[in-house]
Coordinates of C-alpha atoms in Angstrom, one line a residue:
X2 CA 0.2 0.3 -0.1
X3 CA 1.6 3.3 -0.8
X4 CA 0.9 4.2 2.6
X5 CA 3.9 2.0 4.1
X6 CA 6.2 3.9 1.3
X7 CA 6.4 7.0 3.2
X8 CA 9.9 6.1 4.1
X9 CA 11.1 7.5 0.3
X10 CA 13.6 10.5 0.9
X11 CA 15.6 12.7 -1.0
X12 CA 19.8 13.4 -1.3
X13 CA 22.3 15.3 -2.6
X14 CA 25.9 16.3 -1.2
X15 CA 26.9 18.6 0.7
X16 CA 24.2 21.8 0.2
X17 CA 22.0 19.8 0.2
X18 CA 18.5 21.4 -0.6
X19 CA 19.7 24.7 0.0
X20 CA 22.0 26.2 -2.3
X21 CA 19.8 25.9 -6.1
X22 CA 16.7 24.6 -4.5
X23 CA 15.1 27.3 -5.6
X24 CA 16.6 25.8 -9.7
X25 CA 16.0 22.4 -9.5
X26 CA 12.4 20.4 -10.0
X27 CA 10.7 19.5 -7.8
X28 CA 11.0 16.1 -9.3
X29 CA 14.9 16.2 -9.0
X30 CA 14.8 17.5 -5.0
X31 CA 12.9 14.7 -4.5
X32 CA 15.0 12.1 -5.9
X33 CA 18.3 13.8 -4.6
X34 CA 17.0 13.0 -0.9
X35 CA 15.8 9.5 -1.9
X36 CA 19.9 8.8 -3.0
X37 CA 20.7 10.4 0.2
X38 CA 18.4 8.5 2.1
X39 CA 19.2 5.4 1.0
X40 CA 23.1 5.7 1.7
X41 CA 22.3 6.5 5.5
X42 CA 24.0 4.2 8.1
X43 CA 21.0 5.1 10.7
X44 CA 18.0 6.4 11.2
X45 CA 15.2 7.5 13.6
X46 CA 11.7 6.9 11.9
X47 CA 8.9 8.1 14.5
X48 CA 5.3 7.8 12.7
X49 CA 1.7 8.2 14.0
X50 CA -1.5 7.0 12.3
X51 CA -4.5 9.1 13.1
X52 CA -8.0 7.6 11.7
X53 CA -10.7 10.3 10.5
X54 CA -13.5 11.3 12.8
X55 CA -12.8 8.6 15.4
X56 CA -9.8 8.7 18.4
X57 CA -8.0 5.5 16.9
X58 CA -4.9 5.8 15.9
X59 CA -1.3 4.4 16.5
X60 CA 2.3 5.7 16.9
X61 CA 5.2 4.2 16.3
X62 CA 9.4 4.9 16.8
X63 CA 12.1 2.8 14.7
X64 CA 15.7 2.8 15.2
X65 CA 17.5 1.2 12.7
X66 CA 20.7 0.5 10.9
X67 CA 18.0 0.2 7.9
X68 CA 19.8 -3.4 7.6
X69 CA 19.7 -6.2 10.1
X70 CA 19.3 -4.7 13.4
X71 CA 16.9 -2.4 14.6
X72 CA 14.7 -1.8 18.0
X73 CA 11.4 -0.4 17.4
X74 CA 8.0 0.2 19.7
X75 CA 4.1 0.7 18.3
X76 CA 1.5 1.9 20.2
X77 CA -2.3 1.6 19.6
X78 CA -4.0 4.5 21.4
X79 CA -7.5 2.6 21.6
X80 CA -6.8 -0.5 23.3
X81 CA -3.5 0.5 24.7
X82 CA -1.6 -2.2 24.1
X83 CA 2.4 -2.0 23.2
X84 CA 5.2 -4.3 21.8
X85 CA 8.4 -3.5 22.3
X86 CA 11.0 -5.4 19.8
X87 CA 14.9 -5.8 19.3
X88 CA 15.9 -7.4 15.4
X89 CA 19.0 -8.4 15.3
X90 CA 19.8 -10.9 12.2
X91 CA 16.8 -13.3 12.0
X92 CA 16.2 -12.9 15.6
X93 CA 13.5 -10.9 16.8
X94 CA 12.6 -9.9 20.4
X95 CA 9.6 -9.1 21.6
X96 CA 8.1 -7.5 24.5
X97 CA 4.1 -7.3 24.7
X98 CA 2.5 -5.4 26.8
X99 CA -1.1 -7.4 28.6
X100 CA -3.5 -5.9 26.8
X101 CA -1.5 -6.2 23.5
X102 CA -1.3 -9.5 24.0
X103 CA -5.1 -10.1 25.1
X104 CA -6.0 -8.1 22.3
X105 CA -4.3 -10.5 19.6
X106 CA -5.0 -13.7 21.3
X107 CA -8.5 -12.7 22.6
X108 CA -8.1 -14.3 25.8
X109 CA -7.1 -12.8 29.0
X110 CA -3.3 -12.9 29.8
X111 CA -2.4 -15.1 32.4
X112 CA 0.9 -15.9 34.3
X113 CA 3.9 -12.7 34.5
X114 CA 4.4 -9.4 32.5
X115 CA 7.1 -7.3 31.3
X116 CA 8.9 -10.5 29.4
X117 CA 11.1 -10.5 26.3
X118 CA 10.5 -13.3 24.2
X119 CA 13.2 -14.3 21.5
X120 CA 11.3 -15.7 18.3
X121 CA 12.7 -15.8 14.8
X122 CA 11.9 -13.6 12.3
X123 CA 10.3 -15.5 9.9
X124 CA 7.2 -15.9 12.6
X125 CA 5.9 -12.2 12.5
X126 CA 2.8 -12.2 10.9
X127 CA 1.3 -8.9 8.9
X128 CA -0.4 -6.9 11.4
X129 CA 1.3 -8.1 14.3
X130 CA 3.1 -4.7 14.6
X131 CA 7.0 -5.9 13.8
X132 CA 8.9 -3.5 12.0
X133 CA 11.6 -5.0 9.7
X134 CA 15.1 -2.9 9.7
X135 CA 15.5 -2.2 6.0
X136 CA 13.2 1.2 4.7
X137 CA 12.9 1.7 0.6
X138 CA 13.6 5.3 -0.5
X139 CA 12.3 5.6 -3.6
X140 CA 9.9 8.4 -6.0
X141 CA 6.5 7.8 -6.7
X142 CA 3.9 10.5 -8.0
X143 CA 3.9 13.7 -9.1
X144 CA 6.2 16.4 -7.1
X145 CA 5.3 20.0 -7.5
X146 CA 7.4 22.8 -4.7
X147 CA 5.6 24.6 -2.0
X148 CA 7.1 26.8 0.2
X149 CA 9.9 27.1 2.1
X150 CA 9.6 26.0 6.0
X151 CA 11.2 24.6 8.5
X152 CA 11.1 21.3 10.4
X153 CA 12.3 21.4 14.3
X154 CA 14.1 25.0 13.0
X155 CA 15.9 23.0 10.4
X156 CA 15.1 24.8 7.5
X157 CA 13.5 22.8 4.5
X158 CA 11.3 23.1 1.5
X159 CA 8.1 21.4 1.2
X160 CA 6.5 19.2 -2.1
X161 CA 3.3 18.4 -2.5
X162 CA 3.2 14.8 -3.6
X163 CA 0.2 13.1 -5.0
X164 CA -0.5 9.6 -7.2
X165 CA -3.2 8.7 -9.2
X166 CA -3.4 5.2 -7.1
X167 CA -3.9 7.3 -3.9
X168 CA -7.4 9.6 -5.8
X169 CA -8.3 11.1 -2.7
X170 CA -5.0 11.7 -0.8
X171 CA -1.6 13.6 -1.1
X172 CA 2.0 13.5 0.8
X173 CA 4.1 16.3 1.6
X174 CA 7.6 16.0 2.0
X175 CA 9.6 18.1 3.8
X176 CA 13.4 18.5 2.7
X177 CA 16.0 19.6 4.4
X178 CA 17.8 22.6 2.4
X179 CA 20.9 23.0 4.7
X180 CA 23.6 20.6 4.9
X181 CA 22.7 17.0 3.3
X182 CA 19.1 16.7 2.2
X183 CA 17.9 14.6 3.9
X184 CA 14.0 13.6 4.5
X185 CA 12.8 15.4 7.7
X186 CA 9.0 14.5 7.6
X187 CA 6.5 13.5 5.1
X188 CA 2.3 14.2 6.1
X189 CA -0.6 12.4 4.4
X190 CA -3.7 13.7 4.3
X191 CA -7.0 11.2 3.2
X192 CA -10.1 11.4 4.1
X193 CA -10.4 8.1 5.8
X194 CA -6.7 8.9 7.8
X195 CA -3.8 11.2 8.5
X196 CA -0.4 10.4 9.1
X197 CA 2.9 12.0 10.1
X198 CA 6.0 10.6 9.9
X199 CA 9.9 12.0 10.9
X200 CA 13.4 10.9 10.3
X201 CA 16.1 12.1 12.9
X202 CA 19.3 10.5 14.0
X203 CA 20.8 10.2 11.0
X204 CA 24.1 8.2 10.7
X205 CA 24.0 8.2 14.8
X206 CA 26.2 5.1 16.3
X207 CA 23.6 2.0 17.3
X208 CA 24.3 0.2 20.4
X209 CA 21.6 -2.8 19.5
X210 CA 22.4 -5.7 22.3
X211 CA 19.8 -8.7 22.9
X212 CA 18.0 -7.9 26.4
X213 CA 19.6 -9.2 29.1
X214 CA 17.1 -12.3 29.6
X215 CA 14.2 -13.7 27.2
X216 CA 12.3 -17.2 27.2
X217 CA 12.3 -18.9 24.2
X218 CA 9.2 -18.8 22.7
X219 CA 9.7 -22.3 20.7
X220 CA 9.6 -23.7 23.9
X221 CA 6.6 -22.4 25.3
X222 CA 4.2 -24.7 25.9
X223 CA 6.6 -27.9 26.7

C-alpha cells in the first residue's frame, strides 16, 4: 500500500536542498533526497496514524541501521496495547504488554508480564506490529514545489506529492535545505486517515543488543 512507502527520501551531497533548490525541479529535489536517504547507516523514524473522525490511532518509533539491526516500539491508542521489539539478524526479541496479548489472542492474559520473548523473524505476521529494519527510499507520484519552511528549526522545502493510485489524498515531503538533503518529515492527508512520519538521528551510532534475559517462545508449552 502506498501509505507504507512514506519512508521515501531525497538527497544530494554537501549543500543539500539549499543552494540551487529554487532552480531545481521538485522531482530533482526528491530524487536527490532518495539517494541521500539510501546512503544512511542509521536513522530514527517516528510515525503517527490517526483515523479521521475517530480517536483510534497508532504511534511508533523505530531506530534502525537500515539493514539487519533495529529497535522499535508501537502503541495502539484505542486498546492501550504496546509492543517493544529488538531485531538482530533473523531473531526478534519482543515484549508485549498485557493489552497487546489480550487483543491479539482474544483471551485474558495469565502469568507474569514485562517478559522478553525470543522468536525467529520468520514467525512475524502481517498486522502484528513488528517492524522490518530496511527501508525503501524510492520516488513515486508527481512532485510539486511548496513553500520554504522549517522542521524543528531546520530549514526545509515542502514538496506536494500526488499519485494516481491515491485519488483522495496527498503527501507533503519536507526536505532539508541545509546540509544533506534528508527527508525530515512526511505528512499524508486523506479522507480516511492521516499520517505523520518524521526522520532524525541521521547516521548516529547504534547500540542494538539482545535483552539480558529472554524466554524462547518456541519452547513455551513444552
